PDB file of C-alpha atoms and ligand atoms in Angstrom:
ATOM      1  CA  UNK A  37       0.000   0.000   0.000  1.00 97.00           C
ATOM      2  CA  UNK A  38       0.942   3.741  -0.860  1.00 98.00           C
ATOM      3  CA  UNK A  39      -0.260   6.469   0.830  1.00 98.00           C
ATOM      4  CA  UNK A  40       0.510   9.845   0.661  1.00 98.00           C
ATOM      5  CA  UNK A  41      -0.133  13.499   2.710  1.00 98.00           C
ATOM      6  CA  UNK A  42       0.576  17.124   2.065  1.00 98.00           C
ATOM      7  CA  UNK A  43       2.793  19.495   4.538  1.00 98.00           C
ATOM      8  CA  UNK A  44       3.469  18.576   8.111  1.00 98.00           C
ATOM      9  CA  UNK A  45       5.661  21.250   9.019  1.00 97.00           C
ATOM     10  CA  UNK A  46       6.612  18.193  12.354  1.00 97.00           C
ATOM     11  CA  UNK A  47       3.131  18.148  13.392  1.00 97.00           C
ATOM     12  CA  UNK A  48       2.716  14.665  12.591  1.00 98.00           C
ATOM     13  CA  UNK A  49      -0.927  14.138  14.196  1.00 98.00           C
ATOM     14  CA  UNK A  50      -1.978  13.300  11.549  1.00 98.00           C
ATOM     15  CA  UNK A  51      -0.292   9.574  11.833  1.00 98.00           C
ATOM     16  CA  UNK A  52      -1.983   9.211  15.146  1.00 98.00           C
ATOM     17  CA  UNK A  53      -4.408   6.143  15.294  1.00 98.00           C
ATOM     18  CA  UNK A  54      -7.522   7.910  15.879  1.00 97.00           C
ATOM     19  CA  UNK A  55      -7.184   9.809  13.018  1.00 98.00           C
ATOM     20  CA  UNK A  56      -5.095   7.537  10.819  1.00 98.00           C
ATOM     21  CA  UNK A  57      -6.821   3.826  11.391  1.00 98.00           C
ATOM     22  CA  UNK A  58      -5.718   2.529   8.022  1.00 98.00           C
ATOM     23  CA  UNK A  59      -2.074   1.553   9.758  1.00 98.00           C
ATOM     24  CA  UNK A  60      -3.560  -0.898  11.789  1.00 98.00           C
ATOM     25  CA  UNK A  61      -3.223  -2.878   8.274  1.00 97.00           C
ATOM     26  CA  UNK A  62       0.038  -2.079   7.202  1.00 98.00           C
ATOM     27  CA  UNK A  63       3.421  -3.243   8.035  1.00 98.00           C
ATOM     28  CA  UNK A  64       6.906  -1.355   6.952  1.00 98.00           C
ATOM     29  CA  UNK A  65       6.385  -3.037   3.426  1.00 98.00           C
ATOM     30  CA  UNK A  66       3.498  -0.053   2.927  1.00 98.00           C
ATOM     31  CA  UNK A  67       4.717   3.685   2.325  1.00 98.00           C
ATOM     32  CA  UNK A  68       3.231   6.555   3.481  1.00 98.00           C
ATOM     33  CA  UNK A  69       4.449   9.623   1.242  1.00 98.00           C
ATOM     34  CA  UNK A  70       5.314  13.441   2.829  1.00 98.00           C
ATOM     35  CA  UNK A  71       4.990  15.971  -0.333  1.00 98.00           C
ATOM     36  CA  UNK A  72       7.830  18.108   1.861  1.00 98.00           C
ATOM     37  CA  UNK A  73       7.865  20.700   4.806  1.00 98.00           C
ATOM     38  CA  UNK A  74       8.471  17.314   6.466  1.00 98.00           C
ATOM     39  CA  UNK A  75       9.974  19.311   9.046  1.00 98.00           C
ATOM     40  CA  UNK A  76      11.181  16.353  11.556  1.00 98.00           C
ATOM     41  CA  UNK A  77      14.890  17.369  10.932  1.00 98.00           C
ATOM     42  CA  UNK A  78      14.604  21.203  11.672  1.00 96.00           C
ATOM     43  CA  UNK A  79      16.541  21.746  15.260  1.00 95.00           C
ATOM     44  CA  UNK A  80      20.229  23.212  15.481  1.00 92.00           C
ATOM     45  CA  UNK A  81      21.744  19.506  16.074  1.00 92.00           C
ATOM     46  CA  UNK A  82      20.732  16.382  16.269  1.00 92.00           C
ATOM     47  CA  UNK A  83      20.496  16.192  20.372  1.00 93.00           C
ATOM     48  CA  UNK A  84      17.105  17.925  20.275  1.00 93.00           C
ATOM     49  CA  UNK A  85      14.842  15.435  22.945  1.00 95.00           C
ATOM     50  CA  UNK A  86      11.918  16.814  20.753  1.00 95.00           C
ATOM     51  CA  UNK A  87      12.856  16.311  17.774  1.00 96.00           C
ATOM     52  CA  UNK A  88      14.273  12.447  18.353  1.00 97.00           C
ATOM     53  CA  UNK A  89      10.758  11.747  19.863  1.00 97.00           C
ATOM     54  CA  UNK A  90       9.197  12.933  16.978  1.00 97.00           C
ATOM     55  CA  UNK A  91      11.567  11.007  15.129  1.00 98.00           C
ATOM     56  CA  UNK A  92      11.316   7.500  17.076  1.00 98.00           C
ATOM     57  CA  UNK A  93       7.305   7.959  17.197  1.00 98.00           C
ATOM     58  CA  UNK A  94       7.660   7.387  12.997  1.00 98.00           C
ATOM     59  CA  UNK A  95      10.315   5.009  13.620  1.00 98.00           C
ATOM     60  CA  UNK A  96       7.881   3.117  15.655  1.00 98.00           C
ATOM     61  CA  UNK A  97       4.396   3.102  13.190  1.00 98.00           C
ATOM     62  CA  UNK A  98       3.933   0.071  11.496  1.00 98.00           C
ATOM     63  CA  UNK A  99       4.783   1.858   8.000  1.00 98.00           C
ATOM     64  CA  UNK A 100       7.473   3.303   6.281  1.00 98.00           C
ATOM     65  CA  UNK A 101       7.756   7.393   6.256  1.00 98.00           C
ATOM     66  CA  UNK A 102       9.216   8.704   3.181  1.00 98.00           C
ATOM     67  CA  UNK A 103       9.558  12.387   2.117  1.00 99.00           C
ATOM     68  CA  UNK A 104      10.546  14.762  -0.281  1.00 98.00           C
ATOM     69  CA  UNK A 105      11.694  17.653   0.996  1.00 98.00           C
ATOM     70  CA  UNK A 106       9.930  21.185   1.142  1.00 98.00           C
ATOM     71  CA  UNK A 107      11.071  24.547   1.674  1.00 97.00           C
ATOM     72  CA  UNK A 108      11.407  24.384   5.498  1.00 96.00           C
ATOM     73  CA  UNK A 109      13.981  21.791   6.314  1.00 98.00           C
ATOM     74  CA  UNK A 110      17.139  22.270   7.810  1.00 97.00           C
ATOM     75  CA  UNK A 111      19.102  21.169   5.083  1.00 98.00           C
ATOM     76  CA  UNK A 112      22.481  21.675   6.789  1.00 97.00           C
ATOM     77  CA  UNK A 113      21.000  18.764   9.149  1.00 97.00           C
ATOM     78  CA  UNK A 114      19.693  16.973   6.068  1.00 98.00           C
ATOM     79  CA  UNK A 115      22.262  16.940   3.684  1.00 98.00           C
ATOM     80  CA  UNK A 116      24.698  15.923   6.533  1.00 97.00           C
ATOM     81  CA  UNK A 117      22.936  12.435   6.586  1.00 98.00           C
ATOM     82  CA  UNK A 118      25.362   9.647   4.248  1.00 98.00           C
ATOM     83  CA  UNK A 119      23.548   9.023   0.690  1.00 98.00           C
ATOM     84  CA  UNK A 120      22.374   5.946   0.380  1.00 98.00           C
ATOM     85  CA  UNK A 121      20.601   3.283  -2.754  1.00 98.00           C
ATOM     86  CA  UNK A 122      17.440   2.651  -1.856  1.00 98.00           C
ATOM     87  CA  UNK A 123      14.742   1.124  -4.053  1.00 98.00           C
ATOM     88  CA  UNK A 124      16.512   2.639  -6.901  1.00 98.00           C
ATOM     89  CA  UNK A 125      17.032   6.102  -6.319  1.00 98.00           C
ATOM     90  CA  UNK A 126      19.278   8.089  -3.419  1.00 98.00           C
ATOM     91  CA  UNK A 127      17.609   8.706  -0.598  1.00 98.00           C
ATOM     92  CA  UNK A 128      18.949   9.840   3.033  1.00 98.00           C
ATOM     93  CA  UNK A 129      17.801   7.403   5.847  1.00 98.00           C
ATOM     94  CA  UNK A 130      16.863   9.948   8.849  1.00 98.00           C
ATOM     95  CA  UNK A 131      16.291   6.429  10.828  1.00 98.00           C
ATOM     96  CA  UNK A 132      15.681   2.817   8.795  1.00 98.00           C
ATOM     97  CA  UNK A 133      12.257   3.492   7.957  1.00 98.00           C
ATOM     98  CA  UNK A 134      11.914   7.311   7.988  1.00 98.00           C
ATOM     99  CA  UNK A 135      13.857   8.002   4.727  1.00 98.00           C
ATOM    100  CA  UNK A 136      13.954  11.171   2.637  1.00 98.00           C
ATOM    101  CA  UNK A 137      13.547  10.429  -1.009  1.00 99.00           C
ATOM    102  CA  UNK A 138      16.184  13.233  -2.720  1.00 98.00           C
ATOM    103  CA  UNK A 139      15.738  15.484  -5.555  1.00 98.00           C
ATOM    104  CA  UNK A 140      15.707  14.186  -9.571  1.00 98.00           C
ATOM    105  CA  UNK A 141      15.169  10.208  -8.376  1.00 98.00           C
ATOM    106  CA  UNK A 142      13.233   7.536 -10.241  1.00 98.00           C
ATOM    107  CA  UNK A 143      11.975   5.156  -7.405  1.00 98.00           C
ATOM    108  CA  UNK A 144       9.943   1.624  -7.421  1.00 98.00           C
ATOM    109  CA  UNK A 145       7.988   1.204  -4.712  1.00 98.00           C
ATOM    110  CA  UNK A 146       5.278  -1.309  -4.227  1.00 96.00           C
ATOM    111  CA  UNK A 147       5.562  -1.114  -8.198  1.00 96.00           C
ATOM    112  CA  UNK A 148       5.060   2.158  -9.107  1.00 98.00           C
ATOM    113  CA  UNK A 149       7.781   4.313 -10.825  1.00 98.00           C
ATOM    114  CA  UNK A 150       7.438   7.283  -8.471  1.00 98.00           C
ATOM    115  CA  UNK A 151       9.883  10.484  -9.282  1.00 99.00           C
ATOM    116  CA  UNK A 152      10.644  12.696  -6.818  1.00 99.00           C
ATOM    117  CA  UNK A 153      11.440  16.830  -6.799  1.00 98.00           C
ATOM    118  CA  UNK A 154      11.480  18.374  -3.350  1.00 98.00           C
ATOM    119  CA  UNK A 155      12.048  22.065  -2.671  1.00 98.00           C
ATOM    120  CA  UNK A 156       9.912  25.515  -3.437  1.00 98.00           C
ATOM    121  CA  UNK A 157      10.673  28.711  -2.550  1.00 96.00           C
ATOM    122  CA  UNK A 158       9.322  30.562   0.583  1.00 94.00           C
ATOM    123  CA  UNK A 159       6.599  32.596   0.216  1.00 88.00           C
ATOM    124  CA  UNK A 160       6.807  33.769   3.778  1.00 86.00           C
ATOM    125  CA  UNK A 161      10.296  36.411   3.884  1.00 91.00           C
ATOM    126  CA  UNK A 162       8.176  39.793   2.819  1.00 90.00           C
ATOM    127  CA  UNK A 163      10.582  40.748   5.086  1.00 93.00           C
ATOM    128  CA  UNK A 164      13.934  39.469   3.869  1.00 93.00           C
ATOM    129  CA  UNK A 165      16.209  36.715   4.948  1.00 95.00           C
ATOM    130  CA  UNK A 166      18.769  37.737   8.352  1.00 95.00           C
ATOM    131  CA  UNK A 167      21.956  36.975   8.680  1.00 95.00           C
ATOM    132  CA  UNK A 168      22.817  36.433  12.390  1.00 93.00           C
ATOM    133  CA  UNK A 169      26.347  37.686  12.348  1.00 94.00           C
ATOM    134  CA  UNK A 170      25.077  40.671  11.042  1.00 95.00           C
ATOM    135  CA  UNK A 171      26.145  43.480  13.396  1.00 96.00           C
ATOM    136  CA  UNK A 172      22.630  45.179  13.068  1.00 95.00           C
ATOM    137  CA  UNK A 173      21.120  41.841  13.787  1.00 95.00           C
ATOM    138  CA  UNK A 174      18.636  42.861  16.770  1.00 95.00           C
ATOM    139  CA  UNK A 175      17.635  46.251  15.357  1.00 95.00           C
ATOM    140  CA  UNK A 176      16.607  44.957  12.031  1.00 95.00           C
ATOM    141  CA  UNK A 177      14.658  42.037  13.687  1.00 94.00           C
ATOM    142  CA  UNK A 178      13.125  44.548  15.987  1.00 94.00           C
ATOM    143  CA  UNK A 179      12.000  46.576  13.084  1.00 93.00           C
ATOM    144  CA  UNK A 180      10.347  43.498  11.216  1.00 94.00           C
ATOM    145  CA  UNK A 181       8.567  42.378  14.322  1.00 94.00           C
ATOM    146  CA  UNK A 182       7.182  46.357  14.398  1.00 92.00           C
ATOM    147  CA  UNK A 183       6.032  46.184  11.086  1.00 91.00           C
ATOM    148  CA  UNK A 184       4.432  42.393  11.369  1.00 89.00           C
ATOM    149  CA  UNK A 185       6.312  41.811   8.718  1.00 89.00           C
ATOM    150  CA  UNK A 186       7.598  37.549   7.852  1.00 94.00           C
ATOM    151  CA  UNK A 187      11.099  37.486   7.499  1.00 94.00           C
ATOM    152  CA  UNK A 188      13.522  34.344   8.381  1.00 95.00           C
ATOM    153  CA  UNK A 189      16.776  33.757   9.230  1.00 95.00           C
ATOM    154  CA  UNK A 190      19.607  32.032   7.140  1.00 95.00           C
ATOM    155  CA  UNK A 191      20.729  28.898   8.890  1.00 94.00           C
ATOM    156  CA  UNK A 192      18.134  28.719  11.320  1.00 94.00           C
ATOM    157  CA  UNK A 193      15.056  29.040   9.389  1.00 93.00           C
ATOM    158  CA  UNK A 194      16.021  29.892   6.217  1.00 95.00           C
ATOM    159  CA  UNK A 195      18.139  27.806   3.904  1.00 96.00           C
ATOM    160  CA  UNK A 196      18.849  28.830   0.402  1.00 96.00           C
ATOM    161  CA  UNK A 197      18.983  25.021  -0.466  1.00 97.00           C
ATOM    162  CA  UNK A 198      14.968  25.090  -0.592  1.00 97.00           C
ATOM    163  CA  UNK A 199      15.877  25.953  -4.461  1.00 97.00           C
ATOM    164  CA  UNK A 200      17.664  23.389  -6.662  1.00 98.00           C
ATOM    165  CA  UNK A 201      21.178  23.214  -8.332  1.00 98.00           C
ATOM    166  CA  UNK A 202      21.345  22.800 -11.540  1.00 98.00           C
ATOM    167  CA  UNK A 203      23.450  19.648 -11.098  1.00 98.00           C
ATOM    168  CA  UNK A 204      19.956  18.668  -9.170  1.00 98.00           C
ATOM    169  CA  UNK A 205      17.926  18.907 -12.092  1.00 98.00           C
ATOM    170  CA  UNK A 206      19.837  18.110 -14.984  1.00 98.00           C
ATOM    171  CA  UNK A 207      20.073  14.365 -12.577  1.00 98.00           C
ATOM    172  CA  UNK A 208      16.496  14.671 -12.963  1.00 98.00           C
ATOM    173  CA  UNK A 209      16.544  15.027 -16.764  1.00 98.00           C
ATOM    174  CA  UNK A 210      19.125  12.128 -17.180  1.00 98.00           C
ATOM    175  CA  UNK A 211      16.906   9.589 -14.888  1.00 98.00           C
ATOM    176  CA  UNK A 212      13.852  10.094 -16.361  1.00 98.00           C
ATOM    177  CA  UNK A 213      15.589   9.980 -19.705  1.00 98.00           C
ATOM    178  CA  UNK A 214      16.738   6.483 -18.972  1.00 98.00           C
ATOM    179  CA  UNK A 215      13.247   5.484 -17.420  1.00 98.00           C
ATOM    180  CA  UNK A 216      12.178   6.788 -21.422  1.00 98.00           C
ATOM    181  CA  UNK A 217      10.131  10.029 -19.538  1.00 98.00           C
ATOM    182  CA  UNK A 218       7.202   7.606 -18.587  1.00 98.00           C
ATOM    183  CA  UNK A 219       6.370   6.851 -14.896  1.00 98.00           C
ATOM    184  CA  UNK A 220       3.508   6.507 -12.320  1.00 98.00           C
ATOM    185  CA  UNK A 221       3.742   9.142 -10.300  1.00 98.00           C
ATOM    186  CA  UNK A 222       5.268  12.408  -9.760  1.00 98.00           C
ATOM    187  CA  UNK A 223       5.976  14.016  -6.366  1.00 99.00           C
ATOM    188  CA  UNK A 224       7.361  17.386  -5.758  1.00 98.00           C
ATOM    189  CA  UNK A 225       7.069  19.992  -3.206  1.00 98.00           C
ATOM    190  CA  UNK A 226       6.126  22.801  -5.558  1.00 98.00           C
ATOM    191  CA  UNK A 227       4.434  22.482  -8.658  1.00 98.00           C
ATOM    192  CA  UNK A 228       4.843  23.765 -12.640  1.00 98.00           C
ATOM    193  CA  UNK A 229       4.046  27.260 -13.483  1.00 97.00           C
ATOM    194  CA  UNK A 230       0.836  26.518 -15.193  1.00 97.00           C
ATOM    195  CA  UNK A 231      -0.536  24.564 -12.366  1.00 97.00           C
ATOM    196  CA  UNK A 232       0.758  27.384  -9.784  1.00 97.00           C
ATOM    197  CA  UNK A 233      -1.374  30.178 -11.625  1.00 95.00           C
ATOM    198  CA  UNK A 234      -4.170  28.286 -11.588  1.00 94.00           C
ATOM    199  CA  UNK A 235      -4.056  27.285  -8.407  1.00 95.00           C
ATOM    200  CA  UNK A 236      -2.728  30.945  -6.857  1.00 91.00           C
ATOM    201  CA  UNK A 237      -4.479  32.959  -9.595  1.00 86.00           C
ATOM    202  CA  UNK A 238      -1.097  35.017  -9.704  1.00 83.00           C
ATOM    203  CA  UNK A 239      -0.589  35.376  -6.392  1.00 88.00           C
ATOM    204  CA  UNK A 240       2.598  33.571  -6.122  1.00 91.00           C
ATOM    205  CA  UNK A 241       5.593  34.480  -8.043  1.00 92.00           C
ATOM    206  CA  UNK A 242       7.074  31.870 -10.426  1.00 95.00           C
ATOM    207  CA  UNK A 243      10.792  30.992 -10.157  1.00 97.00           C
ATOM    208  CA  UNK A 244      13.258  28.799 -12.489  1.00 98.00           C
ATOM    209  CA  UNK A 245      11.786  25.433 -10.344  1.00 98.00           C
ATOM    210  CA  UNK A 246       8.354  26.502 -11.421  1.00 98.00           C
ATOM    211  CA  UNK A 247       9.814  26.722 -15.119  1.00 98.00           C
ATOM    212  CA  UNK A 248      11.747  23.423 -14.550  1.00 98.00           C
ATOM    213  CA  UNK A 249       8.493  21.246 -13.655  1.00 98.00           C
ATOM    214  CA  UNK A 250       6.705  22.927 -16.456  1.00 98.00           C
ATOM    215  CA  UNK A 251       9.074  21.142 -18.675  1.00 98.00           C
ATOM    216  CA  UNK A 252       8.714  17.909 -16.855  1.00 98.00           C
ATOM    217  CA  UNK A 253       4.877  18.348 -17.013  1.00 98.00           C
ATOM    218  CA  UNK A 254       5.408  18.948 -21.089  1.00 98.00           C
ATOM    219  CA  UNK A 255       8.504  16.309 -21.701  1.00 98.00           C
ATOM    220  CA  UNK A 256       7.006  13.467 -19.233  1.00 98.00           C
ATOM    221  CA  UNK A 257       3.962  10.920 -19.145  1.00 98.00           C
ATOM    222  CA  UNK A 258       2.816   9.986 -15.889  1.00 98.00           C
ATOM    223  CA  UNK A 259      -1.246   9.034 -14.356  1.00 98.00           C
ATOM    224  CA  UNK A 260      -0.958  11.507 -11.237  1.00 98.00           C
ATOM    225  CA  UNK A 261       1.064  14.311  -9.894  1.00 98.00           C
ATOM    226  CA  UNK A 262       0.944  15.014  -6.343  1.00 98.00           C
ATOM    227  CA  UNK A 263       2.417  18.268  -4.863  1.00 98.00           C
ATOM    228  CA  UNK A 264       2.221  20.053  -1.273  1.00 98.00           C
ATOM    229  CA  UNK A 265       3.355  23.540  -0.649  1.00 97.00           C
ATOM    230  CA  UNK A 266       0.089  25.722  -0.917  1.00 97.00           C
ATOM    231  CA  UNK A 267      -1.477  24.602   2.443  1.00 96.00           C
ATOM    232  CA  UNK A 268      -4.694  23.389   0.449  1.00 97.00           C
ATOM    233  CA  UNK A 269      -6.402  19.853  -0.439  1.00 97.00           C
ATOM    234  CA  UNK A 270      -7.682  20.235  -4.534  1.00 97.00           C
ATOM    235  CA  UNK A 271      -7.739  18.530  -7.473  1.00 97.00           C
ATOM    236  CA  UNK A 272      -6.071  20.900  -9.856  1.00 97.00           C
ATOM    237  CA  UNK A 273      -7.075  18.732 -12.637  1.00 97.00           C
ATOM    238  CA  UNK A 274      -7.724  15.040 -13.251  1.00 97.00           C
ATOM    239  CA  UNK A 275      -4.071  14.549 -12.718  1.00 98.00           C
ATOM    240  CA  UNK A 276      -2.538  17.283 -10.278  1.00 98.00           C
ATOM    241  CA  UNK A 277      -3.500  16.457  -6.992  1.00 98.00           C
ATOM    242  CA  UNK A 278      -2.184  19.495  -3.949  1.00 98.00           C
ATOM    243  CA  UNK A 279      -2.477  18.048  -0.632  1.00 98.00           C
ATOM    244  CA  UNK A 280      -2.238  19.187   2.827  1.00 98.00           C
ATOM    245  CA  UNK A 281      -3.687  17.554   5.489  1.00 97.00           C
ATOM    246  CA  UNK A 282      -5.477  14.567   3.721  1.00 98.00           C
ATOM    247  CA  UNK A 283      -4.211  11.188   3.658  1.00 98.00           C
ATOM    248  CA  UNK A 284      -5.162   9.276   0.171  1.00 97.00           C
ATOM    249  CA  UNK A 285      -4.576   6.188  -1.093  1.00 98.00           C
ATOM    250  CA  UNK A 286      -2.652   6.006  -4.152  1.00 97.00           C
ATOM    251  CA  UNK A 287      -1.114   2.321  -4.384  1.00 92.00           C
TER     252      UNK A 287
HETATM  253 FE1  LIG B 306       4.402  24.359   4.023  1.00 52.06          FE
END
């Protein structure tokens, strides 16, 4: 079995029994699938007693977490993980069977060709990303909390890894080449540019991911695309799906 959520932003709640029953059925053979702000590696260092709870309470469902990642990781914490082969593509394994599926993979799991995309951009830093060794630090915070106004701070809430490299995509490219641009599924954080005007009626600004996934949309076939990011549950269309807090069932 496959299923697969929106945002969690390390509220996972969602997972608990009550609202979640479906586990009671599944063993670490079925997947349930995080479109990113996963958000369960986020604290300074890995000694957080929060954070490894979190971590251990996924550890400890009956099914395997997997993720792509959003726009609010840590991804000094995240890309500080080994990469490892799993199921065809390179994933990092946060703990055995709470695994981040990386950027520009073709996976197989429970038979479905799944490719994966993480990252957006933030739409919340109106106010402008902080450095903290900037000398005017504390007065330019103190302004931005005046003024109400989001802003976040680079290393600590802001990473500018939430966009791709190009090294990043052109992998993606190549392994969907070789998989002859055809698979099951597509799962990304953010979504193309076509399917982020309709779905923000051009409220959000479009960026070179948004332009990237608009070529994948073009260039590949594949039955559904599911996609996190804009805090909403809607069928776009018969085959983008954005997600937040539902669950579905997909495999
Ligand atoms: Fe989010």
């Amino acid at each position: 079995m496959i299923y697969i959520t929106g945002d969690c932003h390390r509220d996972f709640i969602r997972f608990d029994v009550e609202n979640f029953s479906e586990q009671k059925e599944m063993t670490k053979e079925d997947f349930v699938i995080i479109c990113g702000d996963f958000g369960g590696v986020w604290d300074k260092d890995a000694s957080g007693a929060k954070e490894n709870k979190l971590l251990d309470e996924l550890e400890n469902k009956p099914f395997t977490t997997l993720f792509v990642d959003g726009n609010h990781e840590n991804f000094d914490r995240l890309y500080s993980y080994p990469v490892e082969k799993w199921n065809g593509g390179n994933v990092h394994k946060i703990r055995p069977s709470v695994i981040h599926l990386m950027r520009g993979q073709v996976f197989i799991i429970d038979g479905k060709k799944i490719f994966t995309f993480g990252g957006a951009s933030s739409h919340d830093i109106s106010g402008g990303i902080l450095e903290p060794d900037d000398p005017d630090f504390q007065e330019k915070r103190r302004e931005l909390n005046k003024g109400f106004k989001p802003y976040r701070i680079n290393h600590l809430s802001w990473w500018k890894q939430e966009l791709p490299t190009v090294t990043e995509m052109q992998e993606g490219r190549a392994n969907l080449q070789a998989n002859g641009n055809k698979v099951d599924f597509i799962v990304t954080h953010c979504c193309a540019a076509s399917t982020q005007a309709l779905i923000g009626g051009g409220l959000f600004q479009q960026d070179y991911l948004n332009h990237y996934l608009e070529e994948i949309r073009r260039e590949v076939q594949f039955k559904k695309w599911f996609f996190g990011h804009y805090h909403d549950n809607r069928n776009v269309n018969a085959e983008e799906i954005l997600l937040y807090e539902q669950i579905i069932r997909i495999g």
